[in-house]
């Protein structure tokens, strides 16, 4: 069984925004700029059309411990002869999961290994691990691998900015077989 609650706020401090990665792309997918935010030109001369503006603290993929990705993405429309200002608001873009393993679970499954898994990979989550696993938003699973193979303990769709604290423990009152004598 598991018990959990959502914590939408990370305790990780926001990194230096000047070191963020800024990408400006037109509607055809051509990159006009990709590099450090503090080195980007203050103004871009752009043709009329749509542009995707993205700023991130780091390029993040897969699953990793204590690796929060901050940033913002916007699609803007530029009109001919006009000036367009863009305001980017940094927020947590990936999702997180922190497990608390009950000692009784460790006793019941001493040879099992827990993994946090999504479509991009998996990360071993040791019984004594205290860090938060971060991953891209979407479906995430907690999988127990043991002598009997793999068993999915939890599958959940997680949104950007969500951090879950979950307790993994053995059921308090397992079903008892009925006595038919």
Short mmCIF file of N, CA and C in Angstrom, two decimals:
data_model
loop_
_atom_site.label_atom_id
_atom_site.label_comp_id
_atom_site.label_asym_id
_atom_site.label_seq_id
_atom_site.Cartn_x
_atom_site.Cartn_y
_atom_site.Cartn_z
N UNK A 1 0.85 -1.18 0.00
CA UNK A 1 0.00 0.00 0.00
C UNK A 1 0.89 1.23 0.00
N UNK A 2 0.30 2.35 -0.25
CA UNK A 2 1.05 3.60 -0.21
C UNK A 2 0.16 4.70 0.31
N UNK A 3 0.77 5.71 0.84
CA UNK A 3 0.05 6.91 1.25
C UNK A 3 0.84 8.07 0.71
N UNK A 4 0.19 9.09 0.26
CA UNK A 4 0.96 10.18 -0.32
C UNK A 4 0.23 11.50 -0.27
N UNK A 5 0.98 12.54 -0.46
CA UNK A 5 0.40 13.86 -0.58
C UNK A 5 1.18 14.65 -1.62
N UNK A 6 0.54 15.62 -2.19
CA UNK A 6 1.15 16.44 -3.22
C UNK A 6 1.78 17.66 -2.57
N UNK A 7 2.98 17.94 -2.97
CA UNK A 7 3.66 19.16 -2.54
C UNK A 7 4.07 19.88 -3.82
N UNK A 8 3.41 20.96 -4.15
CA UNK A 8 3.68 21.67 -5.39
C UNK A 8 4.82 22.65 -5.30
N UNK A 9 5.46 22.75 -4.16
CA UNK A 9 6.53 23.72 -4.00
C UNK A 9 7.81 22.98 -3.66
N UNK A 10 8.85 23.27 -4.39
CA UNK A 10 10.13 22.64 -4.13
C UNK A 10 10.94 23.49 -3.16
N UNK A 11 11.73 22.84 -2.33
CA UNK A 11 12.58 23.56 -1.40
C UNK A 11 13.91 23.92 -2.05
N UNK A 12 14.12 23.52 -3.30
CA UNK A 12 15.36 23.81 -4.00
C UNK A 12 15.37 25.27 -4.43
N UNK A 13 16.48 25.94 -4.18
CA UNK A 13 16.60 27.36 -4.52
C UNK A 13 16.69 27.54 -6.04
N UNK A 14 16.16 28.65 -6.51
CA UNK A 14 16.23 29.01 -7.92
C UNK A 14 17.68 29.35 -8.27
N UNK A 15 18.23 28.73 -9.33
CA UNK A 15 19.61 29.02 -9.72
C UNK A 15 19.72 30.41 -10.37
N UNK A 16 20.92 30.83 -10.67
CA UNK A 16 21.19 32.13 -11.30
C UNK A 16 20.50 32.17 -12.66
N UNK A 17 19.54 33.05 -12.82
CA UNK A 17 18.78 33.13 -14.07
C UNK A 17 19.63 33.62 -15.25
N UNK A 18 20.72 34.32 -15.00
CA UNK A 18 21.59 34.73 -16.09
C UNK A 18 22.24 33.54 -16.79
N UNK A 19 22.36 32.43 -16.09
CA UNK A 19 22.97 31.23 -16.67
C UNK A 19 21.93 30.32 -17.34
N UNK A 20 20.66 30.71 -17.34
CA UNK A 20 19.62 29.92 -18.00
C UNK A 20 19.91 29.84 -19.50
N UNK A 21 19.30 28.86 -20.16
CA UNK A 21 19.45 28.67 -21.60
C UNK A 21 18.21 29.24 -22.29
N UNK A 22 18.42 30.20 -23.16
CA UNK A 22 17.34 30.85 -23.91
C UNK A 22 17.35 30.31 -25.33
N UNK A 23 16.16 29.95 -25.82
CA UNK A 23 16.02 29.52 -27.21
C UNK A 23 14.87 30.30 -27.84
N UNK A 24 15.14 30.90 -29.00
CA UNK A 24 14.12 31.62 -29.77
C UNK A 24 14.03 30.93 -31.11
N UNK A 25 12.80 30.47 -31.46
CA UNK A 25 12.59 29.67 -32.66
C UNK A 25 11.39 30.23 -33.42
N UNK A 26 11.51 30.33 -34.75
CA UNK A 26 10.36 30.80 -35.55
C UNK A 26 9.41 29.66 -35.85
N UNK A 27 8.30 29.96 -36.51
CA UNK A 27 7.26 28.96 -36.77
C UNK A 27 7.71 27.86 -37.72
N UNK A 28 8.80 28.08 -38.45
CA UNK A 28 9.35 27.05 -39.34
C UNK A 28 10.34 26.15 -38.61
N UNK A 29 10.59 26.44 -37.34
CA UNK A 29 11.51 25.63 -36.54
C UNK A 29 12.95 26.11 -36.57
N UNK A 30 13.20 27.20 -37.30
CA UNK A 30 14.56 27.73 -37.37
C UNK A 30 14.90 28.43 -36.05
N UNK A 31 16.05 28.08 -35.50
CA UNK A 31 16.49 28.69 -34.24
C UNK A 31 17.19 30.01 -34.53
N UNK A 32 16.66 31.09 -33.95
CA UNK A 32 17.26 32.41 -34.11
C UNK A 32 18.35 32.65 -33.06
N UNK A 33 18.16 32.03 -31.88
CA UNK A 33 19.16 32.14 -30.82
C UNK A 33 19.02 30.95 -29.89
N UNK A 34 20.14 30.41 -29.47
CA UNK A 34 20.16 29.37 -28.45
C UNK A 34 21.47 29.53 -27.70
N UNK A 35 21.35 29.89 -26.43
CA UNK A 35 22.55 30.10 -25.62
C UNK A 35 22.19 30.69 -24.27
N UNK A 36 23.21 31.12 -23.56
CA UNK A 36 22.99 31.69 -22.23
C UNK A 36 22.12 32.94 -22.31
N UNK A 37 21.23 33.05 -21.35
CA UNK A 37 20.31 34.18 -21.28
C UNK A 37 21.07 35.50 -21.18
N UNK A 38 22.12 35.56 -20.35
CA UNK A 38 22.84 36.82 -20.14
C UNK A 38 23.67 37.23 -21.35
N UNK A 39 23.88 36.34 -22.31
CA UNK A 39 24.64 36.67 -23.51
C UNK A 39 23.74 36.96 -24.71
N UNK A 40 22.45 36.83 -24.54
CA UNK A 40 21.50 37.05 -25.64
C UNK A 40 21.38 38.54 -25.96
N UNK A 41 21.14 38.86 -27.23
CA UNK A 41 20.91 40.27 -27.56
C UNK A 41 19.65 40.78 -26.86
N UNK A 42 19.65 42.05 -26.51
CA UNK A 42 18.48 42.62 -25.82
C UNK A 42 17.27 42.69 -26.75
N UNK A 43 17.53 42.89 -28.04
CA UNK A 43 16.45 42.97 -29.03
C UNK A 43 16.74 42.00 -30.18
N UNK A 44 15.68 41.42 -30.73
CA UNK A 44 15.77 40.57 -31.91
C UNK A 44 15.00 41.25 -33.02
N UNK A 45 15.61 41.34 -34.20
CA UNK A 45 14.91 41.85 -35.37
C UNK A 45 14.22 40.65 -36.00
N UNK A 46 12.89 40.65 -35.98
CA UNK A 46 12.14 39.48 -36.42
C UNK A 46 11.09 39.86 -37.45
N UNK A 47 10.87 38.95 -38.37
CA UNK A 47 9.81 39.13 -39.35
C UNK A 47 8.46 38.89 -38.68
N UNK A 48 7.40 39.32 -39.34
CA UNK A 48 6.06 39.06 -38.84
C UNK A 48 5.84 37.55 -38.78
N UNK A 49 5.21 37.10 -37.69
CA UNK A 49 4.95 35.67 -37.55
C UNK A 49 4.95 35.23 -36.11
N UNK A 50 4.90 33.92 -35.91
CA UNK A 50 4.87 33.33 -34.57
C UNK A 50 6.27 32.86 -34.18
N UNK A 51 6.54 33.00 -32.89
CA UNK A 51 7.84 32.59 -32.36
C UNK A 51 7.65 31.87 -31.03
N UNK A 52 8.47 30.85 -30.81
CA UNK A 52 8.49 30.14 -29.54
C UNK A 52 9.70 30.64 -28.75
N UNK A 53 9.43 31.10 -27.55
CA UNK A 53 10.48 31.58 -26.65
C UNK A 53 10.54 30.60 -25.47
N UNK A 54 11.71 30.07 -25.21
CA UNK A 54 11.86 29.09 -24.13
C UNK A 54 13.12 29.44 -23.34
N UNK A 55 12.99 29.42 -22.02
CA UNK A 55 14.14 29.62 -21.16
C UNK A 55 14.10 28.53 -20.09
N UNK A 56 15.23 27.83 -19.88
CA UNK A 56 15.31 26.76 -18.90
C UNK A 56 16.62 26.87 -18.12
N UNK A 57 16.57 26.38 -16.89
CA UNK A 57 17.77 26.39 -16.06
C UNK A 57 18.80 25.39 -16.56
N UNK A 58 18.34 24.33 -17.23
CA UNK A 58 19.22 23.31 -17.80
C UNK A 58 18.41 22.46 -18.76
N UNK A 59 19.10 21.77 -19.66
CA UNK A 59 18.43 20.80 -20.51
C UNK A 59 18.27 19.54 -19.67
N UNK A 60 17.03 19.11 -19.47
CA UNK A 60 16.74 17.99 -18.59
C UNK A 60 16.07 16.88 -19.37
N UNK A 61 16.54 15.66 -19.16
CA UNK A 61 15.86 14.50 -19.74
C UNK A 61 16.08 13.32 -18.80
N UNK A 62 15.27 12.32 -18.93
CA UNK A 62 15.41 11.13 -18.10
C UNK A 62 14.88 11.33 -16.70
N UNK A 63 15.52 10.68 -15.76
CA UNK A 63 15.16 10.75 -14.35
C UNK A 63 16.46 10.96 -13.57
N UNK A 64 16.44 11.88 -12.60
CA UNK A 64 17.65 12.14 -11.81
C UNK A 64 17.27 12.62 -10.42
N UNK A 65 18.13 12.36 -9.46
CA UNK A 65 17.91 12.83 -8.11
C UNK A 65 18.24 14.31 -7.99
N UNK A 66 17.40 15.02 -7.21
CA UNK A 66 17.61 16.43 -6.85
C UNK A 66 18.03 17.30 -8.04
N UNK A 67 17.30 17.18 -9.14
CA UNK A 67 17.63 17.91 -10.37
C UNK A 67 16.40 18.66 -10.89
N UNK A 68 16.08 19.76 -10.23
CA UNK A 68 14.91 20.56 -10.60
C UNK A 68 15.20 21.37 -11.86
N UNK A 69 14.27 21.35 -12.81
CA UNK A 69 14.39 22.19 -14.00
C UNK A 69 13.41 23.35 -13.86
N UNK A 70 13.95 24.57 -13.93
CA UNK A 70 13.14 25.78 -13.87
C UNK A 70 13.04 26.37 -15.27
N UNK A 71 11.98 27.11 -15.54
CA UNK A 71 11.90 27.79 -16.82
C UNK A 71 10.50 28.25 -17.18
N UNK A 72 10.36 28.65 -18.44
CA UNK A 72 9.08 29.10 -18.98
C UNK A 72 9.14 28.97 -20.49
N UNK A 73 7.97 28.77 -21.09
CA UNK A 73 7.84 28.72 -22.55
C UNK A 73 6.67 29.59 -22.94
N UNK A 74 6.82 30.32 -24.03
CA UNK A 74 5.72 31.13 -24.54
C UNK A 74 5.75 31.13 -26.06
N UNK A 75 4.57 31.21 -26.63
CA UNK A 75 4.45 31.40 -28.07
C UNK A 75 3.93 32.82 -28.26
N UNK A 76 4.66 33.61 -29.04
CA UNK A 76 4.25 35.00 -29.25
C UNK A 76 3.99 35.24 -30.73
N UNK A 77 3.21 36.25 -30.99
CA UNK A 77 2.91 36.65 -32.36
C UNK A 77 3.46 38.05 -32.57
N UNK A 78 4.30 38.20 -33.59
CA UNK A 78 4.93 39.48 -33.89
C UNK A 78 4.24 40.08 -35.11
N UNK A 79 3.77 41.31 -34.96
CA UNK A 79 3.13 42.04 -36.07
C UNK A 79 4.18 42.90 -36.78
N UNK A 80 4.02 43.11 -38.06
CA UNK A 80 4.95 43.91 -38.84
C UNK A 80 5.03 45.34 -38.29
N UNK A 81 6.25 45.82 -38.08
CA UNK A 81 6.47 47.19 -37.63
C UNK A 81 6.19 47.44 -36.15
N UNK A 82 5.97 46.40 -35.39
CA UNK A 82 5.66 46.59 -33.97
C UNK A 82 6.77 46.04 -33.07
N UNK A 83 6.69 46.42 -31.83
CA UNK A 83 7.62 45.92 -30.81
C UNK A 83 6.85 44.97 -29.92
N UNK A 84 7.45 43.84 -29.62
CA UNK A 84 6.80 42.83 -28.78
C UNK A 84 7.71 42.56 -27.58
N UNK A 85 7.20 42.83 -26.39
CA UNK A 85 7.94 42.53 -25.18
C UNK A 85 7.50 41.18 -24.65
N UNK A 86 8.43 40.42 -24.12
CA UNK A 86 8.14 39.09 -23.59
C UNK A 86 8.55 39.05 -22.13
N UNK A 87 7.61 38.61 -21.29
CA UNK A 87 7.91 38.43 -19.87
C UNK A 87 7.89 36.93 -19.57
N UNK A 88 9.01 36.43 -19.12
CA UNK A 88 9.13 35.01 -18.80
C UNK A 88 9.09 34.84 -17.29
N UNK A 89 8.27 33.93 -16.82
CA UNK A 89 8.10 33.68 -15.39
C UNK A 89 8.62 32.27 -15.10
N UNK A 90 9.67 32.18 -14.29
CA UNK A 90 10.26 30.88 -13.99
C UNK A 90 9.38 30.10 -13.02
N UNK A 91 9.19 28.82 -13.35
CA UNK A 91 8.46 27.90 -12.50
C UNK A 91 9.11 26.54 -12.67
N UNK A 92 8.79 25.63 -11.79
CA UNK A 92 9.34 24.29 -11.92
C UNK A 92 8.68 23.61 -13.11
N UNK A 93 9.48 23.09 -14.03
CA UNK A 93 8.95 22.49 -15.24
C UNK A 93 8.88 20.97 -15.17
N UNK A 94 9.71 20.35 -14.34
CA UNK A 94 9.64 18.90 -14.23
C UNK A 94 8.84 18.51 -12.99
N UNK A 95 8.76 17.25 -12.70
CA UNK A 95 7.96 16.73 -11.59
C UNK A 95 8.88 15.94 -10.66
N UNK A 96 8.39 15.68 -9.44
CA UNK A 96 9.24 14.96 -8.50
C UNK A 96 8.48 13.96 -7.66
N UNK A 97 9.24 13.03 -7.09
CA UNK A 97 8.69 11.98 -6.24
C UNK A 97 9.72 11.64 -5.17
N UNK A 98 9.27 11.69 -3.93
CA UNK A 98 10.14 11.31 -2.81
C UNK A 98 9.45 10.18 -2.06
N UNK A 99 10.18 9.09 -1.87
CA UNK A 99 9.63 7.92 -1.21
C UNK A 99 10.14 7.82 0.23
N UNK A 100 9.25 7.38 1.10
CA UNK A 100 9.62 7.04 2.47
C UNK A 100 9.30 5.55 2.60
N UNK A 101 10.32 4.75 2.83
CA UNK A 101 10.15 3.31 2.90
C UNK A 101 10.01 2.90 4.37
N UNK A 102 8.88 2.30 4.69
CA UNK A 102 8.61 1.84 6.05
C UNK A 102 9.55 0.67 6.37
N UNK A 103 10.13 0.63 7.60
CA UNK A 103 11.01 -0.49 7.96
C UNK A 103 10.35 -1.86 7.81
N UNK A 104 9.04 -1.97 8.04
CA UNK A 104 8.36 -3.25 7.88
C UNK A 104 8.38 -3.70 6.41
N UNK A 105 8.34 -2.76 5.47
CA UNK A 105 8.43 -3.09 4.05
C UNK A 105 9.81 -3.68 3.75
N UNK A 106 10.85 -3.06 4.32
CA UNK A 106 12.21 -3.55 4.14
C UNK A 106 12.34 -4.97 4.68
N UNK A 107 11.73 -5.23 5.84
CA UNK A 107 11.77 -6.58 6.42
C UNK A 107 11.00 -7.58 5.57
N UNK A 108 9.86 -7.17 5.03
CA UNK A 108 9.03 -8.07 4.23
C UNK A 108 9.64 -8.36 2.86
N UNK A 109 10.38 -7.42 2.30
CA UNK A 109 10.96 -7.57 0.96
C UNK A 109 12.45 -7.20 0.98
N UNK A 110 13.27 -7.94 1.73
CA UNK A 110 14.69 -7.57 1.86
C UNK A 110 15.50 -7.69 0.57
N UNK A 111 15.06 -8.52 -0.37
CA UNK A 111 15.81 -8.71 -1.61
C UNK A 111 15.25 -7.92 -2.79
N UNK A 112 14.20 -7.16 -2.56
CA UNK A 112 13.58 -6.40 -3.64
C UNK A 112 14.30 -5.07 -3.84
N UNK A 113 14.13 -4.51 -5.03
CA UNK A 113 14.68 -3.21 -5.38
C UNK A 113 13.55 -2.37 -5.94
N UNK A 114 13.45 -1.11 -5.51
CA UNK A 114 12.43 -0.20 -6.04
C UNK A 114 13.04 0.68 -7.13
N UNK A 115 12.22 0.96 -8.15
CA UNK A 115 12.61 1.85 -9.23
C UNK A 115 11.51 2.88 -9.45
N UNK A 116 11.91 4.10 -9.79
CA UNK A 116 11.00 5.12 -10.31
C UNK A 116 11.20 5.06 -11.82
N UNK A 117 10.10 4.89 -12.56
CA UNK A 117 10.19 4.60 -13.99
C UNK A 117 9.22 5.48 -14.78
N UNK A 118 9.68 5.96 -15.94
CA UNK A 118 8.79 6.62 -16.89
C UNK A 118 9.23 6.24 -18.30
N UNK A 119 8.69 6.89 -19.30
CA UNK A 119 8.98 6.52 -20.69
C UNK A 119 10.43 6.80 -21.07
N UNK A 120 11.14 7.61 -20.29
CA UNK A 120 12.52 7.96 -20.63
C UNK A 120 13.57 7.13 -19.89
N UNK A 121 13.12 6.30 -18.95
CA UNK A 121 14.10 5.48 -18.24
C UNK A 121 13.63 5.12 -16.84
N UNK A 122 14.58 4.63 -16.05
CA UNK A 122 14.24 4.28 -14.68
C UNK A 122 15.43 4.62 -13.78
N UNK A 123 15.11 4.81 -12.50
CA UNK A 123 16.10 5.21 -11.51
C UNK A 123 15.91 4.34 -10.28
N UNK A 124 16.97 3.66 -9.84
CA UNK A 124 16.87 2.84 -8.64
C UNK A 124 16.68 3.75 -7.43
N UNK A 125 15.69 3.40 -6.61
CA UNK A 125 15.39 4.17 -5.40
C UNK A 125 15.65 3.27 -4.20
N UNK A 126 16.85 3.39 -3.63
CA UNK A 126 17.26 2.57 -2.51
C UNK A 126 16.37 2.75 -1.29
N UNK A 127 16.28 1.72 -0.48
CA UNK A 127 15.42 1.75 0.70
C UNK A 127 15.78 2.88 1.66
N UNK A 128 17.03 3.29 1.67
CA UNK A 128 17.45 4.36 2.59
C UNK A 128 17.67 5.70 1.88
N UNK A 129 17.22 5.80 0.63
CA UNK A 129 17.37 7.03 -0.15
C UNK A 129 16.55 8.16 0.48
N UNK A 130 17.11 9.36 0.52
CA UNK A 130 16.40 10.51 1.09
C UNK A 130 16.17 11.61 0.06
N UNK A 131 16.74 11.47 -1.13
CA UNK A 131 16.60 12.52 -2.13
C UNK A 131 15.29 12.36 -2.92
N UNK A 132 14.93 13.42 -3.63
CA UNK A 132 13.76 13.43 -4.50
C UNK A 132 14.18 13.08 -5.92
N UNK A 133 13.44 12.18 -6.55
CA UNK A 133 13.67 11.82 -7.95
C UNK A 133 12.86 12.79 -8.82
N UNK A 134 13.49 13.39 -9.82
CA UNK A 134 12.81 14.32 -10.72
C UNK A 134 12.75 13.72 -12.12
N UNK A 135 11.66 14.03 -12.85
CA UNK A 135 11.41 13.48 -14.17
C UNK A 135 10.49 14.42 -14.91
N UNK A 136 10.40 14.23 -16.24
CA UNK A 136 9.49 15.06 -17.05
C UNK A 136 8.05 14.72 -16.69
N UNK A 137 7.15 15.68 -16.79
CA UNK A 137 5.73 15.42 -16.51
C UNK A 137 5.19 14.30 -17.38
N UNK A 138 4.21 13.58 -16.84
CA UNK A 138 3.60 12.46 -17.55
C UNK A 138 3.43 11.29 -16.61
N UNK A 139 3.28 10.12 -17.18
CA UNK A 139 3.06 8.93 -16.38
C UNK A 139 4.36 8.48 -15.71
N UNK A 140 4.28 8.21 -14.41
CA UNK A 140 5.41 7.70 -13.65
C UNK A 140 4.95 6.48 -12.87
N UNK A 141 5.84 5.55 -12.69
CA UNK A 141 5.52 4.31 -11.98
C UNK A 141 6.56 4.05 -10.90
N UNK A 142 6.11 3.41 -9.83
CA UNK A 142 7.02 2.84 -8.84
C UNK A 142 6.95 1.34 -9.07
N UNK A 143 8.09 0.75 -9.38
CA UNK A 143 8.16 -0.67 -9.72
C UNK A 143 9.05 -1.38 -8.70
N UNK A 144 8.57 -2.50 -8.18
CA UNK A 144 9.36 -3.33 -7.29
C UNK A 144 9.88 -4.53 -8.08
N UNK A 145 11.18 -4.70 -8.08
CA UNK A 145 11.80 -5.82 -8.77
C UNK A 145 12.34 -6.76 -7.70
N UNK A 146 11.90 -8.01 -7.75
CA UNK A 146 12.31 -8.97 -6.74
C UNK A 146 12.39 -10.37 -7.29
N UNK A 147 12.38 -11.32 -6.38
CA UNK A 147 12.49 -12.73 -6.75
C UNK A 147 11.35 -13.18 -7.66
N UNK A 148 10.19 -12.56 -7.52
CA UNK A 148 9.01 -12.92 -8.32
C UNK A 148 8.87 -12.08 -9.59
N UNK A 149 9.91 -11.35 -9.98
CA UNK A 149 9.84 -10.50 -11.16
C UNK A 149 9.52 -9.06 -10.79
N UNK A 150 8.94 -8.33 -11.73
CA UNK A 150 8.61 -6.92 -11.53
C UNK A 150 7.13 -6.77 -11.20
N UNK A 151 6.85 -5.88 -10.24
CA UNK A 151 5.47 -5.58 -9.87
C UNK A 151 5.31 -4.07 -9.77
N UNK A 152 4.33 -3.52 -10.50
CA UNK A 152 4.06 -2.08 -10.43
C UNK A 152 3.26 -1.80 -9.16
N UNK A 153 3.83 -0.99 -8.27
CA UNK A 153 3.16 -0.64 -7.03
C UNK A 153 2.26 0.58 -7.19
N UNK A 154 2.63 1.47 -8.11
CA UNK A 154 1.89 2.70 -8.32
C UNK A 154 2.13 3.19 -9.74
N UNK A 155 1.09 3.70 -10.37
CA UNK A 155 1.19 4.36 -11.65
C UNK A 155 0.36 5.64 -11.55
N UNK A 156 0.98 6.76 -11.87
CA UNK A 156 0.28 8.03 -11.71
C UNK A 156 0.72 9.00 -12.80
N UNK A 157 -0.22 9.81 -13.30
CA UNK A 157 0.08 10.86 -14.25
C UNK A 157 0.39 12.12 -13.44
N UNK A 158 1.58 12.66 -13.62
CA UNK A 158 2.06 13.78 -12.81
C UNK A 158 2.25 15.01 -13.70
N UNK A 159 1.79 16.15 -13.22
CA UNK A 159 1.89 17.41 -13.96
C UNK A 159 3.16 18.16 -13.62
N UNK A 160 3.50 19.09 -14.47
CA UNK A 160 4.64 19.96 -14.25
C UNK A 160 4.51 20.67 -12.90
N UNK A 161 5.59 20.70 -12.14
CA UNK A 161 5.61 21.40 -10.86
C UNK A 161 5.13 20.58 -9.68
N UNK A 162 4.58 19.41 -9.91
CA UNK A 162 4.10 18.58 -8.80
C UNK A 162 5.24 17.76 -8.22
N UNK A 163 5.27 17.70 -6.89
CA UNK A 163 6.21 16.84 -6.18
C UNK A 163 5.38 16.03 -5.20
N UNK A 164 5.50 14.71 -5.30
CA UNK A 164 4.75 13.82 -4.42
C UNK A 164 5.67 13.22 -3.37
N UNK A 165 5.18 13.17 -2.15
CA UNK A 165 5.84 12.46 -1.05
C UNK A 165 5.00 11.23 -0.80
N UNK A 166 5.61 10.07 -0.99
CA UNK A 166 4.87 8.81 -0.88
C UNK A 166 5.50 7.92 0.18
N UNK A 167 4.65 7.23 0.93
CA UNK A 167 5.10 6.23 1.89
C UNK A 167 4.84 4.85 1.31
N UNK A 168 5.86 4.01 1.33
CA UNK A 168 5.74 2.63 0.87
C UNK A 168 5.78 1.75 2.11
N UNK A 169 4.70 1.00 2.31
CA UNK A 169 4.64 0.14 3.48
C UNK A 169 3.84 -1.11 3.18
N UNK A 170 3.93 -2.08 4.08
CA UNK A 170 3.17 -3.32 3.98
C UNK A 170 1.77 -3.03 4.49
N UNK A 171 0.77 -3.63 3.84
CA UNK A 171 -0.62 -3.44 4.26
C UNK A 171 -0.77 -3.77 5.74
N UNK A 172 -1.53 -2.95 6.48
CA UNK A 172 -1.71 -3.13 7.92
C UNK A 172 -2.46 -4.42 8.26
N UNK A 173 -3.53 -4.70 7.53
CA UNK A 173 -4.36 -5.88 7.83
C UNK A 173 -4.56 -6.73 6.61
N UNK A 174 -3.56 -7.58 6.30
CA UNK A 174 -3.75 -8.42 5.12
C UNK A 174 -4.93 -9.36 5.32
N UNK A 175 -5.59 -9.70 4.23
CA UNK A 175 -6.75 -10.60 4.29
C UNK A 175 -6.33 -11.96 4.83
N UNK A 176 -7.11 -12.48 5.74
CA UNK A 176 -6.84 -13.79 6.32
C UNK A 176 -7.72 -14.83 5.64
N UNK A 177 -7.19 -16.04 5.38
CA UNK A 177 -8.07 -17.06 4.78
C UNK A 177 -9.17 -17.46 5.75
N UNK A 178 -10.30 -17.75 5.19
CA UNK A 178 -11.44 -18.12 6.02
C UNK A 178 -11.27 -19.55 6.53
N UNK A 179 -11.56 -19.76 7.82
CA UNK A 179 -11.44 -21.08 8.42
C UNK A 179 -12.73 -21.85 8.12
N UNK A 180 -12.65 -22.95 7.36
CA UNK A 180 -13.85 -23.70 6.96
C UNK A 180 -13.92 -25.06 7.67
N UNK A 181 -13.36 -25.22 8.84
CA UNK A 181 -13.44 -26.51 9.54
C UNK A 181 -14.68 -26.71 10.35
#
